[in-house]
JSON list of C-alpha atoms in Angstrom, two decimals:
[
{"chain": "A", "resi": 1, "resn": "MET", "atom": "CA", "xyz": [-14.32, -13.71, -14.25]},
{"chain": "A", "resi": 2, "resn": "LYS", "atom": "CA", "xyz": [-17.42, -15.14, -12.62]},
{"chain": "A", "resi": 3, "resn": "VAL", "atom": "CA", "xyz": [-18.75, -13.94, -9.28]},
{"chain": "A", "resi": 4, "resn": "VAL", "atom": "CA", "xyz": [-17.49, -16.05, -6.39]},
{"chain": "A", "resi": 5, "resn": "ASN", "atom": "CA", "xyz": [-18.83, -16.24, -2.85]},
{"chain": "A", "resi": 6, "resn": "ASN", "atom": "CA", "xyz": [-15.74, -17.33, -0.96]},
{"chain": "A", "resi": 7, "resn": "ILE", "atom": "CA", "xyz": [-12.00, -17.84, -1.24]},
{"chain": "A", "resi": 8, "resn": "ASP", "atom": "CA", "xyz": [-12.29, -21.56, -2.01]},
{"chain": "A", "resi": 9, "resn": "GLU", "atom": "CA", "xyz": [-14.41, -20.77, -5.08]},
{"chain": "A", "resi": 10, "resn": "TYR", "atom": "CA", "xyz": [-11.97, -18.04, -6.11]},
{"chain": "A", "resi": 11, "resn": "ILE", "atom": "CA", "xyz": [-8.96, -20.37, -5.94]},
{"chain": "A", "resi": 12, "resn": "ALA", "atom": "CA", "xyz": [-10.77, -23.16, -7.79]},
{"chain": "A", "resi": 13, "resn": "ASP", "atom": "CA", "xyz": [-11.07, -20.95, -10.90]},
{"chain": "A", "resi": 14, "resn": "PHE", "atom": "CA", "xyz": [-7.31, -20.99, -11.58]},
{"chain": "A", "resi": 15, "resn": "PRO", "atom": "CA", "xyz": [-4.87, -23.52, -13.01]},
{"chain": "A", "resi": 16, "resn": "GLU", "atom": "CA", "xyz": [-3.41, -25.96, -10.49]},
{"chain": "A", "resi": 17, "resn": "GLU", "atom": "CA", "xyz": [0.02, -24.26, -10.40]},
{"chain": "A", "resi": 18, "resn": "THR", "atom": "CA", "xyz": [-1.63, -20.95, -9.52]},
{"chain": "A", "resi": 19, "resn": "GLN", "atom": "CA", "xyz": [-3.92, -22.62, -7.01]},
{"chain": "A", "resi": 20, "resn": "VAL", "atom": "CA", "xyz": [-0.86, -23.87, -5.14]},
{"chain": "A", "resi": 21, "resn": "LEU", "atom": "CA", "xyz": [0.46, -20.31, -4.80]},
{"chain": "A", "resi": 22, "resn": "LEU", "atom": "CA", "xyz": [-2.94, -18.94, -3.80]},
{"chain": "A", "resi": 23, "resn": "ARG", "atom": "CA", "xyz": [-3.27, -21.61, -1.11]},
{"chain": "A", "resi": 24, "resn": "GLN", "atom": "CA", "xyz": [0.23, -20.76, 0.15]},
{"chain": "A", "resi": 25, "resn": "ILE", "atom": "CA", "xyz": [-0.53, -17.08, 0.50]},
{"chain": "A", "resi": 26, "resn": "ARG", "atom": "CA", "xyz": [-3.91, -17.80, 2.10]},
{"chain": "A", "resi": 27, "resn": "GLU", "atom": "CA", "xyz": [-2.37, -20.19, 4.63]},
{"chain": "A", "resi": 28, "resn": "THR", "atom": "CA", "xyz": [0.45, -17.76, 5.43]},
{"chain": "A", "resi": 29, "resn": "ILE", "atom": "CA", "xyz": [-2.01, -14.95, 6.13]},
{"chain": "A", "resi": 30, "resn": "SER", "atom": "CA", "xyz": [-4.38, -17.19, 8.06]},
{"chain": "A", "resi": 31, "resn": "ASN", "atom": "CA", "xyz": [-1.56, -18.50, 10.26]},
{"chain": "A", "resi": 32, "resn": "ALA", "atom": "CA", "xyz": [-0.27, -14.98, 10.87]},
{"chain": "A", "resi": 33, "resn": "VAL", "atom": "CA", "xyz": [-3.67, -13.71, 11.99]},
{"chain": "A", "resi": 34, "resn": "PRO", "atom": "CA", "xyz": [-6.01, -16.61, 12.81]},
{"chain": "A", "resi": 35, "resn": "GLU", "atom": "CA", "xyz": [-8.59, -14.26, 14.34]},
{"chain": "A", "resi": 36, "resn": "ALA", "atom": "CA", "xyz": [-9.16, -12.54, 10.99]},
{"chain": "A", "resi": 37, "resn": "THR", "atom": "CA", "xyz": [-12.16, -13.42, 8.90]},
{"chain": "A", "resi": 38, "resn": "GLU", "atom": "CA", "xyz": [-12.06, -14.26, 5.22]},
{"chain": "A", "resi": 39, "resn": "LYS", "atom": "CA", "xyz": [-14.29, -12.70, 2.61]},
{"chain": "A", "resi": 40, "resn": "ILE", "atom": "CA", "xyz": [-14.41, -11.61, -0.99]},
{"chain": "A", "resi": 41, "resn": "SER", "atom": "CA", "xyz": [-14.07, -7.84, -1.31]},
{"chain": "A", "resi": 42, "resn": "TYR", "atom": "CA", "xyz": [-13.38, -5.93, -4.53]},
{"chain": "A", "resi": 43, "resn": "ALA", "atom": "CA", "xyz": [-13.70, -9.37, -6.21]},
{"chain": "A", "resi": 44, "resn": "MET", "atom": "CA", "xyz": [-10.55, -10.54, -4.39]},
{"chain": "A", "resi": 45, "resn": "PRO", "atom": "CA", "xyz": [-9.78, -12.78, -1.43]},
{"chain": "A", "resi": 46, "resn": "THR", "atom": "CA", "xyz": [-9.63, -10.51, 1.60]},
{"chain": "A", "resi": 47, "resn": "PHE", "atom": "CA", "xyz": [-8.67, -10.91, 5.22]},
{"chain": "A", "resi": 48, "resn": "TYR", "atom": "CA", "xyz": [-10.57, -8.67, 7.62]},
{"chain": "A", "resi": 49, "resn": "LEU", "atom": "CA", "xyz": [-9.87, -7.64, 11.22]},
{"chain": "A", "resi": 50, "resn": "LYS", "atom": "CA", "xyz": [-11.31, -4.33, 12.39]},
{"chain": "A", "resi": 51, "resn": "GLY", "atom": "CA", "xyz": [-11.25, -3.41, 8.70]},
{"chain": "A", "resi": 52, "resn": "ASN", "atom": "CA", "xyz": [-9.67, -4.86, 5.59]},
{"chain": "A", "resi": 53, "resn": "LEU", "atom": "CA", "xyz": [-6.16, -6.13, 6.31]},
{"chain": "A", "resi": 54, "resn": "VAL", "atom": "CA", "xyz": [-4.93, -7.40, 2.96]},
{"chain": "A", "resi": 55, "resn": "HIS", "atom": "CA", "xyz": [-6.27, -8.57, -0.38]},
{"chain": "A", "resi": 56, "resn": "PHE", "atom": "CA", "xyz": [-4.64, -10.87, -2.91]},
{"chain": "A", "resi": 57, "resn": "ALA", "atom": "CA", "xyz": [-5.49, -11.91, -6.43]},
{"chain": "A", "resi": 58, "resn": "ALA", "atom": "CA", "xyz": [-4.16, -14.06, -9.25]},
{"chain": "A", "resi": 59, "resn": "TYR", "atom": "CA", "xyz": [-3.39, -12.82, -12.75]},
{"chain": "A", "resi": 60, "resn": "LYS", "atom": "CA", "xyz": [-1.84, -14.32, -15.86]},
{"chain": "A", "resi": 61, "resn": "ASN", "atom": "CA", "xyz": [1.78, -13.76, -14.76]},
{"chain": "A", "resi": 62, "resn": "HIS", "atom": "CA", "xyz": [1.67, -12.78, -11.10]},
{"chain": "A", "resi": 63, "resn": "ILE", "atom": "CA", "xyz": [-0.06, -12.79, -7.74]},
{"chain": "A", "resi": 64, "resn": "GLY", "atom": "CA", "xyz": [-1.12, -9.31, -6.68]},
{"chain": "A", "resi": 65, "resn": "PHE", "atom": "CA", "xyz": [-0.85, -8.51, -2.97]},
{"chain": "A", "resi": 66, "resn": "TYR", "atom": "CA", "xyz": [-2.70, -5.46, -1.68]},
{"chain": "A", "resi": 67, "resn": "PRO", "atom": "CA", "xyz": [-1.89, -4.46, 1.92]},
{"chain": "A", "resi": 68, "resn": "ALA", "atom": "CA", "xyz": [-2.88, -0.78, 1.59]},
{"chain": "A", "resi": 69, "resn": "PRO", "atom": "CA", "xyz": [-0.20, 1.81, 0.85]},
{"chain": "A", "resi": 70, "resn": "SER", "atom": "CA", "xyz": [1.03, 1.88, 4.46]},
{"chain": "A", "resi": 71, "resn": "GLY", "atom": "CA", "xyz": [1.69, -1.86, 4.34]},
{"chain": "A", "resi": 72, "resn": "LEU", "atom": "CA", "xyz": [4.19, -1.32, 1.56]},
{"chain": "A", "resi": 73, "resn": "THR", "atom": "CA", "xyz": [5.81, 1.96, 2.56]},
{"chain": "A", "resi": 74, "resn": "ALA", "atom": "CA", "xyz": [6.82, 0.32, 5.84]},
{"chain": "A", "resi": 75, "resn": "PHE", "atom": "CA", "xyz": [9.02, -2.18, 3.96]},
{"chain": "A", "resi": 76, "resn": "PRO", "atom": "CA", "xyz": [10.80, -0.33, 1.14]},
{"chain": "A", "resi": 77, "resn": "GLU", "atom": "CA", "xyz": [13.85, -2.62, 1.20]},
{"chain": "A", "resi": 78, "resn": "GLU", "atom": "CA", "xyz": [11.68, -5.64, 0.38]},
{"chain": "A", "resi": 79, "resn": "LEU", "atom": "CA", "xyz": [10.03, -4.01, -2.61]},
{"chain": "A", "resi": 80, "resn": "VAL", "atom": "CA", "xyz": [13.14, -3.53, -4.73]},
{"chain": "A", "resi": 81, "resn": "HIS", "atom": "CA", "xyz": [12.82, -7.11, -5.98]},
{"chain": "A", "resi": 82, "resn": "TYR", "atom": "CA", "xyz": [9.27, -6.70, -7.32]},
{"chain": "A", "resi": 83, "resn": "LYS", "atom": "CA", "xyz": [7.03, -4.53, -9.44]},
{"chain": "A", "resi": 84, "resn": "PHE", "atom": "CA", "xyz": [4.95, -2.40, -7.12]},
{"chain": "A", "resi": 85, "resn": "SER", "atom": "CA", "xyz": [2.74, 0.65, -6.97]},
{"chain": "A", "resi": 86, "resn": "LYS", "atom": "CA", "xyz": [1.26, 2.77, -4.20]},
{"chain": "A", "resi": 87, "resn": "GLY", "atom": "CA", "xyz": [-0.82, -0.03, -2.67]},
{"chain": "A", "resi": 88, "resn": "ALA", "atom": "CA", "xyz": [0.11, -3.21, -4.54]},
{"chain": "A", "resi": 89, "resn": "VAL", "atom": "CA", "xyz": [3.02, -5.52, -5.17]},
{"chain": "A", "resi": 90, "resn": "GLN", "atom": "CA", "xyz": [3.31, -8.21, -7.85]},
{"chain": "A", "resi": 91, "resn": "PHE", "atom": "CA", "xyz": [4.83, -11.60, -7.08]},
{"chain": "A", "resi": 92, "resn": "PRO", "atom": "CA", "xyz": [5.74, -13.45, -10.33]},
{"chain": "A", "resi": 93, "resn": "LEU", "atom": "CA", "xyz": [4.13, -16.86, -10.77]},
{"chain": "A", "resi": 94, "resn": "ASP", "atom": "CA", "xyz": [7.45, -18.43, -11.75]},
{"chain": "A", "resi": 95, "resn": "LYS", "atom": "CA", "xyz": [9.22, -17.55, -8.47]},
{"chain": "A", "resi": 96, "resn": "PRO", "atom": "CA", "xyz": [8.61, -18.69, -4.88]},
{"chain": "A", "resi": 97, "resn": "LEU", "atom": "CA", "xyz": [6.33, -16.42, -2.88]},
{"chain": "A", "resi": 98, "resn": "PRO", "atom": "CA", "xyz": [8.11, -14.28, -0.25]},
{"chain": "A", "resi": 99, "resn": "LEU", "atom": "CA", "xyz": [6.08, -15.77, 2.59]},
{"chain": "A", "resi": 100, "resn": "GLU", "atom": "CA", "xyz": [8.17, -14.25, 5.40]},
{"chain": "A", "resi": 101, "resn": "PHE", "atom": "CA", "xyz": [7.72, -10.80, 3.87]},
{"chain": "A", "resi": 102, "resn": "ILE", "atom": "CA", "xyz": [3.98, -11.39, 3.57]},
{"chain": "A", "resi": 103, "resn": "LYS", "atom": "CA", "xyz": [3.84, -12.38, 7.27]},
{"chain": "A", "resi": 104, "resn": "ARG", "atom": "CA", "xyz": [5.64, -9.20, 8.31]},
{"chain": "A", "resi": 105, "resn": "VAL", "atom": "CA", "xyz": [3.33, -7.04, 6.22]},
{"chain": "A", "resi": 106, "resn": "VAL", "atom": "CA", "xyz": [0.26, -8.76, 7.65]},
{"chain": "A", "resi": 107, "resn": "ALA", "atom": "CA", "xyz": [1.54, -8.28, 11.22]},
{"chain": "A", "resi": 108, "resn": "PHE", "atom": "CA", "xyz": [2.12, -4.60, 10.46]},
{"chain": "A", "resi": 109, "resn": "ARG", "atom": "CA", "xyz": [-1.40, -4.24, 9.07]},
{"chain": "A", "resi": 110, "resn": "VAL", "atom": "CA", "xyz": [-2.92, -6.00, 12.10]},
{"chain": "A", "resi": 111, "resn": "GLU", "atom": "CA", "xyz": [-1.20, -3.52, 14.44]},
{"chain": "A", "resi": 112, "resn": "GLU", "atom": "CA", "xyz": [-2.32, -0.64, 12.27]},
{"chain": "A", "resi": 113, "resn": "ASN", "atom": "CA", "xyz": [-5.96, -1.77, 12.22]},
{"chain": "A", "resi": 114, "resn": "LEU", "atom": "CA", "xyz": [-6.03, -2.45, 15.96]},
{"chain": "A", "resi": 115, "resn": "LYS", "atom": "CA", "xyz": [-4.61, 1.01, 16.71]},
{"chain": "A", "resi": 116, "resn": "LYS", "atom": "CA", "xyz": [-7.22, 2.63, 14.45]},
{"chain": "A", "resi": 117, "resn": "ALA", "atom": "CA", "xyz": [-10.01, 0.65, 16.15]},
{"chain": "A", "resi": 118, "resn": "VAL", "atom": "CA", "xyz": [-8.92, 1.87, 19.61]},
{"chain": "A", "resi": 119, "resn": "LYS", "atom": "CA", "xyz": [-9.04, 5.48, 18.42]},
{"chain": "A", "resi": 120, "resn": "LYS", "atom": "CA", "xyz": [-12.65, 5.15, 17.19]}
]
């Protein structure tokens, strides 16, 4: 994959059907935390507020969502429907994205980052 400088460039590199999903997840995160900044980190679209909040990335058969391990362990009941690991969950390309779940995870991560920032 080529080096991209921003999320728009990242999304543009994928087929239209995947671009639709990437735009949905981006919009969901952006609406949930409008004060966050966007960047590319670890070669993935990233939302940042007092530290990295979440990353997401497209693959051949899924969208990967990376909210840090704590962002997933807080919602074990939601994960039973997806493949997941310590810090990542896979949303299949052929199913609707769980946008409400994503919003809850993002809200959790915002609270977590803000609490950590106060302690510093």
